[in-house]
mmCIF file of C-alpha atoms in Angstrom:
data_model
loop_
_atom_site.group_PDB
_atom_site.id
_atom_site.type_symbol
_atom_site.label_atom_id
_atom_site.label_comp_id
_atom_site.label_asym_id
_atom_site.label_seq_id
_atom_site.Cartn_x
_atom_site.Cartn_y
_atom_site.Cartn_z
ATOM 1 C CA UNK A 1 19.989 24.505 -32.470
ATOM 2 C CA UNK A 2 17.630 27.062 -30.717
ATOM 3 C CA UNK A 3 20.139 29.793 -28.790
ATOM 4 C CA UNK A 4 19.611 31.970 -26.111
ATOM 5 C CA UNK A 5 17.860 34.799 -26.472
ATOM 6 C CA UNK A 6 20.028 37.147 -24.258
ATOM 7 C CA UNK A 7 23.821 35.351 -25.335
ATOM 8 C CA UNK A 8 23.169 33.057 -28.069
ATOM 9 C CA UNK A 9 24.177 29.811 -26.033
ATOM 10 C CA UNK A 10 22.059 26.844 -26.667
ATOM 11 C CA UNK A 11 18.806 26.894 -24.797
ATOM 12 C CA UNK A 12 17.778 24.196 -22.560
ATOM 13 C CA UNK A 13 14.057 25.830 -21.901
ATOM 14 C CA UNK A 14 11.785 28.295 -23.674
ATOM 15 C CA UNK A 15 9.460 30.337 -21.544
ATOM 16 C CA UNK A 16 6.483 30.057 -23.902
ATOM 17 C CA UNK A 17 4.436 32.425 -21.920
ATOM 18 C CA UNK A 18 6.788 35.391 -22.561
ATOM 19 C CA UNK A 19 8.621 34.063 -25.883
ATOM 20 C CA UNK A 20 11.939 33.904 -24.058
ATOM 21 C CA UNK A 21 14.401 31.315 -24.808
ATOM 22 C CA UNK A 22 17.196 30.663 -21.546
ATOM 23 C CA UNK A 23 20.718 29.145 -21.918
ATOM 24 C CA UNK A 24 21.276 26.761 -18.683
ATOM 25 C CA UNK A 25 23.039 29.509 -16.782
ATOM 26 C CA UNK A 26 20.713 32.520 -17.444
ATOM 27 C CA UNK A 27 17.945 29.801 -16.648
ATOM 28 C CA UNK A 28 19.598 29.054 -13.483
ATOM 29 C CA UNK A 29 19.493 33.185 -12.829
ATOM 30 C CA UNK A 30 16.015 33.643 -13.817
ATOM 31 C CA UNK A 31 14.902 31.006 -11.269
ATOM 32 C CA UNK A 32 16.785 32.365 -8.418
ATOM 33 C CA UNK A 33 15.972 35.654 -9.485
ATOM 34 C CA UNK A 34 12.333 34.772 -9.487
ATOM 35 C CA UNK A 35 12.480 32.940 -6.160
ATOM 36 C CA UNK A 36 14.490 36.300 -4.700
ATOM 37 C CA UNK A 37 11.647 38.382 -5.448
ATOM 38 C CA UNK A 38 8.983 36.488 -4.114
ATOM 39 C CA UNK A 39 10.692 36.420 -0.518
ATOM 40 C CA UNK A 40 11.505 40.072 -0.925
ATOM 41 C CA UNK A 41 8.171 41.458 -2.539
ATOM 42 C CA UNK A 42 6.096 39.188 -0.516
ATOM 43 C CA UNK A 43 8.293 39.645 3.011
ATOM 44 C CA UNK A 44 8.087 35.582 3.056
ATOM 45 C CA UNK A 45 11.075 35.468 5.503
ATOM 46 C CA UNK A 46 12.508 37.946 7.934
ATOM 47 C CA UNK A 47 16.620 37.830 8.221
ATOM 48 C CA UNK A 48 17.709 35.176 10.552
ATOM 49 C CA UNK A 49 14.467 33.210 10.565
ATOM 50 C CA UNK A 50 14.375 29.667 12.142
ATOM 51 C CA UNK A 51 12.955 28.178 8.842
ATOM 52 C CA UNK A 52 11.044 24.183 8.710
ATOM 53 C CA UNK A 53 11.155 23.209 4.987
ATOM 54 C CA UNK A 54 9.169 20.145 4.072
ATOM 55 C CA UNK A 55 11.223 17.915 1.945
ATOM 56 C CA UNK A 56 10.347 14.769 0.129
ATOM 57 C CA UNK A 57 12.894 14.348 -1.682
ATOM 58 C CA UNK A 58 10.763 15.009 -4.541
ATOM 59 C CA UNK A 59 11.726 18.096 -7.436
ATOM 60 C CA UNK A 60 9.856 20.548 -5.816
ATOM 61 C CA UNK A 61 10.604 20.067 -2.380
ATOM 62 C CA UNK A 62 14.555 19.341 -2.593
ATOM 63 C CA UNK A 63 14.624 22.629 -5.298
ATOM 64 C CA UNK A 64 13.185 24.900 -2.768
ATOM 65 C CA UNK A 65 15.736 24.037 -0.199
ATOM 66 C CA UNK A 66 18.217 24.500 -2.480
ATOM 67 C CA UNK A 67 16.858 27.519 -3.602
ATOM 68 C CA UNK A 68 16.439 28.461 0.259
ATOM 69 C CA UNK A 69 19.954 27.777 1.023
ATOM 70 C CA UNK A 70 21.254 29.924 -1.919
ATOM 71 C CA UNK A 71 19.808 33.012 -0.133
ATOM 72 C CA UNK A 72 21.888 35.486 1.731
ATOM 73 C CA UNK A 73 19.125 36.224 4.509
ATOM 74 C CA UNK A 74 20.771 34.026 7.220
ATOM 75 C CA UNK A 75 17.963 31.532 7.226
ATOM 76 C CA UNK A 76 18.315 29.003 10.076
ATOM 77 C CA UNK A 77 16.857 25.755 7.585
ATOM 78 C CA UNK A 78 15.422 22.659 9.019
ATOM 79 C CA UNK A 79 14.344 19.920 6.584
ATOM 80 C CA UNK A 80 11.771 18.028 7.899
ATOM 81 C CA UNK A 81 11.114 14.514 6.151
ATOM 82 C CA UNK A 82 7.174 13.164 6.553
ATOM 83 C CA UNK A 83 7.764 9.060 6.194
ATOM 84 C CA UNK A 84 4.518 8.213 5.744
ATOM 85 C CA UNK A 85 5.151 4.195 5.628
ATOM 86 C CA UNK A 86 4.606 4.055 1.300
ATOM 87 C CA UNK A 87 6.663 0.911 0.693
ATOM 88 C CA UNK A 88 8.383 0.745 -2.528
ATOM 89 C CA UNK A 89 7.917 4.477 -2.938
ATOM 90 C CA UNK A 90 9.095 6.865 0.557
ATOM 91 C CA UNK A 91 12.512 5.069 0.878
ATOM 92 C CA UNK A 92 13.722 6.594 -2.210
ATOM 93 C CA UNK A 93 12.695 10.368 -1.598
ATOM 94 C CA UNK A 94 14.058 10.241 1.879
ATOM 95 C CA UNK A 95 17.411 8.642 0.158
ATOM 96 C CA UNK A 96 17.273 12.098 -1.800
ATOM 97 C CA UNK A 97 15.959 13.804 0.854
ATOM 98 C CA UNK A 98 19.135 12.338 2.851
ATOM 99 C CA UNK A 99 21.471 12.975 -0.169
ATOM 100 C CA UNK A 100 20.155 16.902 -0.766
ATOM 101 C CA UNK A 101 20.661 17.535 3.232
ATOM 102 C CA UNK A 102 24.041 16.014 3.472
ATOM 103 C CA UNK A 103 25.338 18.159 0.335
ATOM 104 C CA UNK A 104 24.186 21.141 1.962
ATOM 105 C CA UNK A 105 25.504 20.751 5.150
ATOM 106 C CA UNK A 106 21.837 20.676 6.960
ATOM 107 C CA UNK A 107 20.368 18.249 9.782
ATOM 108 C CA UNK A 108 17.345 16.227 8.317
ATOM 109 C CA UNK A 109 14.283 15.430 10.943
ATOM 110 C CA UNK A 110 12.176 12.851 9.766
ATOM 111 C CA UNK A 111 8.863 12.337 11.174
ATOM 112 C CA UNK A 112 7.099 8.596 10.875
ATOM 113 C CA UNK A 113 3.441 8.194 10.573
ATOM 114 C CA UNK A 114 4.365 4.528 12.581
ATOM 115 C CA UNK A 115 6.336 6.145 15.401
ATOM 116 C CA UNK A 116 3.834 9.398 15.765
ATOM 117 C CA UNK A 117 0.372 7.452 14.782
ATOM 118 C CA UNK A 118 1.153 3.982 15.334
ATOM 119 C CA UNK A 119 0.052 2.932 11.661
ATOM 120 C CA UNK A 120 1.880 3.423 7.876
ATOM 121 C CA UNK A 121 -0.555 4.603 5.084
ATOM 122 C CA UNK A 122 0.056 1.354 3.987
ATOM 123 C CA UNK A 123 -1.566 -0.202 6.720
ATOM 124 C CA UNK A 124 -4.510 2.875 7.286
ATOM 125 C CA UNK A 125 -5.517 2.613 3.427
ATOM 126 C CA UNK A 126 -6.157 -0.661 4.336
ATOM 127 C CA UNK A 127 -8.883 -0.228 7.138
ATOM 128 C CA UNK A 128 -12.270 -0.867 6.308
ATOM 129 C CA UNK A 129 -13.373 2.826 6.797
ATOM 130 C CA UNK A 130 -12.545 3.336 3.021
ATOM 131 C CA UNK A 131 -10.514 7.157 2.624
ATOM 132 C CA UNK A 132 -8.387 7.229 -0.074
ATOM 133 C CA UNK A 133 -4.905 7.756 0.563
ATOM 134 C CA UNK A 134 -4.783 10.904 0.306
ATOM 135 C CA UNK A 135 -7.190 11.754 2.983
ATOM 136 C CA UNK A 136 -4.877 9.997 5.556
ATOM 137 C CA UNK A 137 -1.911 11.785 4.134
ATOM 138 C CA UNK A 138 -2.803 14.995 3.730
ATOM 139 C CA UNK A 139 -4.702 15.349 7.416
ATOM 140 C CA UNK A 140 -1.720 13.375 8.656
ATOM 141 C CA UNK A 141 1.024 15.042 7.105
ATOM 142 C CA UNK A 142 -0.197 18.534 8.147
ATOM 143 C CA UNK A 143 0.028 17.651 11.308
ATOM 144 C CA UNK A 144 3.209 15.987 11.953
ATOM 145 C CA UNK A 145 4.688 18.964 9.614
ATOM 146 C CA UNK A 146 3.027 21.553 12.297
ATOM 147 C CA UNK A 147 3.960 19.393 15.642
ATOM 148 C CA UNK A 148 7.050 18.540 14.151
ATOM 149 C CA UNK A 149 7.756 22.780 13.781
ATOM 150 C CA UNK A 150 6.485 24.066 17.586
ATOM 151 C CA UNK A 151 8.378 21.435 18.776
ATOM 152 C CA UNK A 152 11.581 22.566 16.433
ATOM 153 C CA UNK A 153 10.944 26.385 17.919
ATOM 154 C CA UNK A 154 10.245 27.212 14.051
ATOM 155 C CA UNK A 155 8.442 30.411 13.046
ATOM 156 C CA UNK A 156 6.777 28.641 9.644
ATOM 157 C CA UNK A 157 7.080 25.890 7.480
ATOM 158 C CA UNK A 158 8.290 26.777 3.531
ATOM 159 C CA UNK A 159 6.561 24.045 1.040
ATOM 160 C CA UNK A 160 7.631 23.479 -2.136
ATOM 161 C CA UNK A 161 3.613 24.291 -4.070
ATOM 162 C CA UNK A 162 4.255 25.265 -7.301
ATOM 163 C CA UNK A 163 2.101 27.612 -10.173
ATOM 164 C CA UNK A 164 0.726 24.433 -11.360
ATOM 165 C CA UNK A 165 -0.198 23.106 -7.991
ATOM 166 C CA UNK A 166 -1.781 26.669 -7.300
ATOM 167 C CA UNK A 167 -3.585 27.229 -9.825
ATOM 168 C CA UNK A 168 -4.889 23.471 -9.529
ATOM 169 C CA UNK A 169 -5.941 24.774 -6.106
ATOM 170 C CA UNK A 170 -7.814 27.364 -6.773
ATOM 171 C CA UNK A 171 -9.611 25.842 -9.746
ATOM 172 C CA UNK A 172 -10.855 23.132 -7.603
ATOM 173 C CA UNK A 173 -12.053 25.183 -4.949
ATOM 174 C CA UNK A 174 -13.897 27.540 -7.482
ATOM 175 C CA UNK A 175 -15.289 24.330 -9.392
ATOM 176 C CA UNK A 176 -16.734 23.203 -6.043
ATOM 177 C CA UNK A 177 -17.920 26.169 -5.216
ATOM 178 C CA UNK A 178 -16.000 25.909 -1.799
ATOM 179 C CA UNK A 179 -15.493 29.855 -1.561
ATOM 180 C CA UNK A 180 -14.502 29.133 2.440
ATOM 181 C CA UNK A 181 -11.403 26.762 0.994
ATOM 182 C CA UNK A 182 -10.595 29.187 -1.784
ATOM 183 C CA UNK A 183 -10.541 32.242 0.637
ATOM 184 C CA UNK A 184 -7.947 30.125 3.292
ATOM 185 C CA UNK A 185 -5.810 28.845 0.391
ATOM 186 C CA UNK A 186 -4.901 32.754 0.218
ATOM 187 C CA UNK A 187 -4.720 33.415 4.020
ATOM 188 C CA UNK A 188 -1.951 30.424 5.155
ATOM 189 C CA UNK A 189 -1.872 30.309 8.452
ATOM 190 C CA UNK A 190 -5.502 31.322 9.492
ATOM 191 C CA UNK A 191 -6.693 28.571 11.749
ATOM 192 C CA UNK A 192 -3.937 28.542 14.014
ATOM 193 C CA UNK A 193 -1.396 26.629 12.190
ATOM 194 C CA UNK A 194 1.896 26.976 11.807
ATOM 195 C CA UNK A 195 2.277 29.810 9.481
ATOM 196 C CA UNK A 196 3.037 28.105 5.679
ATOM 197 C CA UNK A 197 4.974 30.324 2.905
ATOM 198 C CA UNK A 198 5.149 28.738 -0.726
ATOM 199 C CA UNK A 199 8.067 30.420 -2.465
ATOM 200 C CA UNK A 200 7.688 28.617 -5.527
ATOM 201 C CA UNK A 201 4.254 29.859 -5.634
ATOM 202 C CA UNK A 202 4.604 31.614 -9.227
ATOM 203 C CA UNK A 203 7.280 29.215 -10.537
ATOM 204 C CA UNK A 204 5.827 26.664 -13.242
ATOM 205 C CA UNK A 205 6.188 22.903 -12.153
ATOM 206 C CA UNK A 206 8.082 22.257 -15.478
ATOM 207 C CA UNK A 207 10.842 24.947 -14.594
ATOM 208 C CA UNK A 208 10.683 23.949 -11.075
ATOM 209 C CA UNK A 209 11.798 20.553 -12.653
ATOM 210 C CA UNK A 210 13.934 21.649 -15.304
ATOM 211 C CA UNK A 211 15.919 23.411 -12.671
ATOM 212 C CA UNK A 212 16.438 20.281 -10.131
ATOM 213 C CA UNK A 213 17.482 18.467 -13.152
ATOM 214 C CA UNK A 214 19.882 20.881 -14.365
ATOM 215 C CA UNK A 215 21.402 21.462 -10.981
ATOM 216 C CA UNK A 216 22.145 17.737 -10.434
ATOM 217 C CA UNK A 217 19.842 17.539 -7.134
ATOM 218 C CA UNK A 218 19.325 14.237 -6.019
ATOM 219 C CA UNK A 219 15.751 14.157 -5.784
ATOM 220 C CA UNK A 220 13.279 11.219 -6.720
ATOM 221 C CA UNK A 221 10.820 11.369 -10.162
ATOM 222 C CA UNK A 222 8.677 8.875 -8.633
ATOM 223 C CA UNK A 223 4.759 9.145 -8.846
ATOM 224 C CA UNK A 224 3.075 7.941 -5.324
ATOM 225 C CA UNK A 225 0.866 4.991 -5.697
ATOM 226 C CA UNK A 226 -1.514 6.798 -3.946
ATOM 227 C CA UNK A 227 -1.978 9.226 -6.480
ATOM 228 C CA UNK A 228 -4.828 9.204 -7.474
ATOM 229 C CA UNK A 229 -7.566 11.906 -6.752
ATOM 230 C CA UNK A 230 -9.650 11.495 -9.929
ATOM 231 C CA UNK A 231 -10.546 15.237 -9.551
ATOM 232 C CA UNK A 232 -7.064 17.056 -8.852
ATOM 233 C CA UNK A 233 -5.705 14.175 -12.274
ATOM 234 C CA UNK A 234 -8.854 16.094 -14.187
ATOM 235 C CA UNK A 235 -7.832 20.015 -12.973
ATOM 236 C CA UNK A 236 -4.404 18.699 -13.865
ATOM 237 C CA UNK A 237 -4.474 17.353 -16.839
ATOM 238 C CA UNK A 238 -7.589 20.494 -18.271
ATOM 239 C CA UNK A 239 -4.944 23.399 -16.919
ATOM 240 C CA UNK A 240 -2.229 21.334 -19.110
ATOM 241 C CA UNK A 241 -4.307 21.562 -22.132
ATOM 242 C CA UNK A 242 -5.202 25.002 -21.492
ATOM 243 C CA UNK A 243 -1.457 25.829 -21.007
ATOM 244 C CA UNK A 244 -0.845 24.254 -24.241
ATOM 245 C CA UNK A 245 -2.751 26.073 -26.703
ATOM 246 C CA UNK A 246 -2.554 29.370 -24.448
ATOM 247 C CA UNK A 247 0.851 29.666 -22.477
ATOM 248 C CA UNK A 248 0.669 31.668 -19.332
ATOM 249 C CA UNK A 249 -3.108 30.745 -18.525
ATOM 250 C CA UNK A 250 -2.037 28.813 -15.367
ATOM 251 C CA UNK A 251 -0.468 32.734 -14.226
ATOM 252 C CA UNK A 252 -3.949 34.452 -15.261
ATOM 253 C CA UNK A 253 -5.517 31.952 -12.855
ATOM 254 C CA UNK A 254 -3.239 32.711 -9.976
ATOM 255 C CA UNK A 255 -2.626 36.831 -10.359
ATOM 256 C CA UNK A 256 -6.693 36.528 -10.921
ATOM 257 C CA UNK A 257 -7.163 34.997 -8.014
ATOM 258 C CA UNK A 258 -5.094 37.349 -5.755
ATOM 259 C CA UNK A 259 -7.088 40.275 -7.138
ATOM 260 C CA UNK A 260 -9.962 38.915 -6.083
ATOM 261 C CA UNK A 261 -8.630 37.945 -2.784
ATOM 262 C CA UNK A 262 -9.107 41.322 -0.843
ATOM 263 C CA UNK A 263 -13.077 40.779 -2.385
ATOM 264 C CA UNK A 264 -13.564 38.308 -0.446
ATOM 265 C CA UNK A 265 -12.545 39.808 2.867
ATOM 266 C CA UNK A 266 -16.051 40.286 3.945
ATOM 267 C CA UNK A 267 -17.168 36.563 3.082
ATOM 268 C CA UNK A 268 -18.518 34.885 6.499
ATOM 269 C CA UNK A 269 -16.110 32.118 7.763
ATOM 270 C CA UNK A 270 -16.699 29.440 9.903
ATOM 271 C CA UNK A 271 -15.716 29.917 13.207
ATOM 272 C CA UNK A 272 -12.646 28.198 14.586
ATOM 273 C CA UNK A 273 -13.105 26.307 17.476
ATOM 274 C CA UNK A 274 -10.482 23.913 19.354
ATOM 275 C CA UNK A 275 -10.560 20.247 18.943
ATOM 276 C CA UNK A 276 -12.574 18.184 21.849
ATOM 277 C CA UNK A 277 -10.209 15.756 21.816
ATOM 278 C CA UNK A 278 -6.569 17.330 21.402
ATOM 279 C CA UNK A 279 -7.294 21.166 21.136
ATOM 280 C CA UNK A 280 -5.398 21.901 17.783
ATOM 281 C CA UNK A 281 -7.756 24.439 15.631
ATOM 282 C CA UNK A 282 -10.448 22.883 13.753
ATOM 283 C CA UNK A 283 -14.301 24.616 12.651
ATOM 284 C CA UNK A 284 -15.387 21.006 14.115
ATOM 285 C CA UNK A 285 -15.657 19.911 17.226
ATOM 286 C CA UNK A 286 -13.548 17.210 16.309
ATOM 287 C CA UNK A 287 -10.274 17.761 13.999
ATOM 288 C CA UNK A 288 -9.946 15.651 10.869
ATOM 289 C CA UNK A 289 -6.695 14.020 12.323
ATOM 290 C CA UNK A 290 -8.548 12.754 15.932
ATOM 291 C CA UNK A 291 -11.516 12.171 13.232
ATOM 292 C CA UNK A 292 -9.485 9.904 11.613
ATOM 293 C CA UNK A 293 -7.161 8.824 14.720
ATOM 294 C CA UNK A 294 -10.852 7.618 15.902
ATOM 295 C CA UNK A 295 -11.795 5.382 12.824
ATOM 296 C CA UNK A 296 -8.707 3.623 13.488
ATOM 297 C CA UNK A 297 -8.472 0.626 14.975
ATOM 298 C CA UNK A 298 -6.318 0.170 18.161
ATOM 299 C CA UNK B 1 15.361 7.889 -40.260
ATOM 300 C CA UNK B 2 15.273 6.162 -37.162
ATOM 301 C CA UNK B 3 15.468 7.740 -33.380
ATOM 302 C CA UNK B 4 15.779 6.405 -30.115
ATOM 303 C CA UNK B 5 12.739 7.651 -27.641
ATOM 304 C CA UNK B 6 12.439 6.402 -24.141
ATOM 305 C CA UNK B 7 9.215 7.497 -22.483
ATOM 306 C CA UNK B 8 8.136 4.880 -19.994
ATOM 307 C CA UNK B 9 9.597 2.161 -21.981
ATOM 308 C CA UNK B 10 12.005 2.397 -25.041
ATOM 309 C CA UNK B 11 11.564 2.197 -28.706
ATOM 310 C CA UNK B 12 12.532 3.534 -32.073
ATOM 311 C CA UNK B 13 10.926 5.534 -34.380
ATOM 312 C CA UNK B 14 10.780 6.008 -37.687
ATOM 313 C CA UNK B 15 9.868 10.033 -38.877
ATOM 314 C CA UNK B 16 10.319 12.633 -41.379
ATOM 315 C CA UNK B 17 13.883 14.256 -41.717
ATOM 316 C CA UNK B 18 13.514 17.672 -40.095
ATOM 317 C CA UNK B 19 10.912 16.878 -37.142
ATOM 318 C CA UNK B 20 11.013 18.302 -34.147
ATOM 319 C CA UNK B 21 10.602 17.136 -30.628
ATOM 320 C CA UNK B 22 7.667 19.285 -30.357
ATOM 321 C CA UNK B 23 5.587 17.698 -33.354
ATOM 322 C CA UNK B 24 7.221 14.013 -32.271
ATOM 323 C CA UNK B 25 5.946 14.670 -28.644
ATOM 324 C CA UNK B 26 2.386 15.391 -30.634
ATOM 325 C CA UNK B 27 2.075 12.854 -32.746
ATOM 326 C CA UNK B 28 2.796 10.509 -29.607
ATOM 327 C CA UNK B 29 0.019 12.053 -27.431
ATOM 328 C CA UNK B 30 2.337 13.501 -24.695
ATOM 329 C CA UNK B 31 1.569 17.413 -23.739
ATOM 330 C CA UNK B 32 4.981 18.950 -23.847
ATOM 331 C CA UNK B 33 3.879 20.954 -20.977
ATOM 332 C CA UNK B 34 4.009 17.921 -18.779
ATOM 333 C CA UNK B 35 7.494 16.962 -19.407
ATOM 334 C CA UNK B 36 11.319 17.306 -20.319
ATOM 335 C CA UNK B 37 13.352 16.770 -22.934
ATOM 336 C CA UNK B 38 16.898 15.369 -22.784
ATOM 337 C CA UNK B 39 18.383 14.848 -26.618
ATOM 338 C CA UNK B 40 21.567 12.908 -26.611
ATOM 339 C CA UNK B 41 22.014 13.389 -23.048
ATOM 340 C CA UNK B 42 21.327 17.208 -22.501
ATOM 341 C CA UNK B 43 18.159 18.974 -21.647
ATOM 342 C CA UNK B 44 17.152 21.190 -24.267
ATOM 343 C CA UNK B 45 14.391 22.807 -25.647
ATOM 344 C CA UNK B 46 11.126 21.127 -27.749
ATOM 345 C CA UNK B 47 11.997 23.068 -30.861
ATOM 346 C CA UNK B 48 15.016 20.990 -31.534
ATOM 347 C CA UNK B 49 15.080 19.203 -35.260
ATOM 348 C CA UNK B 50 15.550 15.474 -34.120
ATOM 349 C CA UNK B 51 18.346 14.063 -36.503
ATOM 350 C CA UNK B 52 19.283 10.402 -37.759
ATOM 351 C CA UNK B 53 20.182 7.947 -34.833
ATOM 352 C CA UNK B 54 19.421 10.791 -31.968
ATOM 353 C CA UNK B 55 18.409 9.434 -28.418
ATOM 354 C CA UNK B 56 15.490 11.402 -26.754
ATOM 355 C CA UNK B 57 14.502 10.787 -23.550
ATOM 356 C CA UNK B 58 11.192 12.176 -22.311
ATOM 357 C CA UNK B 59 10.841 12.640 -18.795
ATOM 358 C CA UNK B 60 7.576 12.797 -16.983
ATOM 359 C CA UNK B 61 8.032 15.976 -14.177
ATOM 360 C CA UNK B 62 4.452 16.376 -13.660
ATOM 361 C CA UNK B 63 3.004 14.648 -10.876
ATOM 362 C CA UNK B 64 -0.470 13.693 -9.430
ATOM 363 C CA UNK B 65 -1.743 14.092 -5.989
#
């Protein structure tokens, strides 16, 4: 049986990166521990804060509002639950999403793409216009997130990105050679958005999961059928291998990349203008969403 | 001997007294990196010798998008 390294319990995980095998309980305090010293060291929150946290119902999502809750910083929490119309696939997160909120005592919004849009992904996927899922989703989703927060009086919106979905980031910005995109992935916030904070940030997507497992948190394992952005699945699945055969590479990439941040201070951005059509932020004169909104049919 | 695995479907395995989940997950193709381990029920870690009749499940926590 491999034990603890600090009480000689069994070990549910070992932290390859550092050599450091964790009992369930001193796993537990390591995460919150972790999580503690990002909001403190990073001044994610102030006390009191009137919090959105974007929940799924997926691990990472329903962990950080657990996580969230656990603090003693007076947080004022308010899950908000994107359904984007995903048949067979969103009823079950927000059933977790549901679950997690009624166990902690907290009000769930939940935001349709049908109600706010007039279309589900289901149905937009379907249009002739061709953009993957994801497109739709991830233009869509931002926005409902940030309406759904000015209109909830919130200060930011926490998200549950994770070291692996990080360092995923940043790769694929660098790959493309998008240095605009990598710069803003490190500046949240910047184009007039609702601030976003990622506590999780420097948590590993397997401890992330290990810990909503361990902690009994109803949350959904489900993959979306969407999924599938050939070039996020390759970054994946290369940072995985790299990870393998050299634990703690996916932390190199992100501490690297916040070194080299303040470097790129002086790089010229595009200018933000306001949307033509609904006056959110946008370097176009059209946003993606009223982009999209347009290729729609009526 | 013989253990139980279920990945995405379920089957039994035949391998060498003394193997880990670690070298099991290997010799499968799955990147431990990419997933948990529950043997007999309880999470633990990929180091653990896999004995006669064990169940391991292997669950799949990371996620595309």
């Amino acid at each position: 049986m491999a034990e603890c390294d600090r009480c000689g319990a069994r070990a549910v995980y070992n932290r390859r990166y550092c050599g450091q095998r964790l009992c369930r309980d001193l796993f537990f305090a390591y995460i919150e521990a972790r999580v503690r010293r990002a909001v403190k060291t990073q001044k994610i929150f102030e006390r009191g804060e009137k919090v959105g946290v974007a929940l799924s119902g997926g691990k990472d999502s329903s962990a950080l509002l657990y996580l969230l809750s656990q603090l003693s910083m007076g947080l004022e929490l308010h899950p908000i639950a994107i359904d984007e119309g995903i048949a067979g696939y969103r009823p079950h997160g927000l059933e977790a999403a549901r679950a997690l909120c009624s166990q902690l005592g907290l009000e769930l919004h939940t935001v349709s793409f049908r109600e706010r849009l007039g279309h589900t992904l289901d149905e937009m996927v379907k249009w002739e216009r061709g953009y993957a899922g994801c497109t739709y989703c991830g233009v869509f989703r931002r926005r409902l997130l940030n309406d759904a927060g000015r209109e909830l009086g919130l200060s930011k919106i926490a998200t549950g990105h994770n070291l692996d979905d990080e360092a995923q980031a940043v790769m694929m910005n660098y790959t493309r050679g998008d240095i605009e995109r990598l710069l803003r992935l490190g500046t949240p916030g910047d184009l007039g958005l609702l601030p976003r904070v990622k506590p999780l940030q420097e948590v590993p997507e397997k401890e992330v999961a290990i810990y909503a497992l361990l902690r009994e948190l109803p949350v959904s394992l489900e993959e979306c059928p969407y999924a599938r952005d050939a070039f996020r699945l390759g970054i994946r699945d290369f940072l995985n291998g790299l990870e393998l055969a050299n634990p703690g590479i996916k932390y190199s990439i992100l501490r690297g990349y916040k070194r080299l941040l303040p470097h790129l201070a002086t790089y010229p951005r595009t200018a933000v203008k306001r949307c033509g059509a609904c006056g959110e932020p946008t370097p176009n004169p059209l946003c993606k969403a009223c982009e999209l909104l347009g290729a729609l049919p009526e | 001997m013989k253990v139980a695995i279920e990945t995405d479907k379920e089957q039994e395995l035949e391998v060498e007294d003394g193997t880990t989940i670690e070298a099991l997950l290997a010799r499968l193709g799955i990147n431990r990196e990419t997933v948990a381990v529950s043997l007999n029920g309880a999470l633990c870690t990929e180091e653990e010798p896999l004995r006669p009749g064990d169940r391991l499940r292997v669950i799949k926590v990371v996620t595309g998008g």
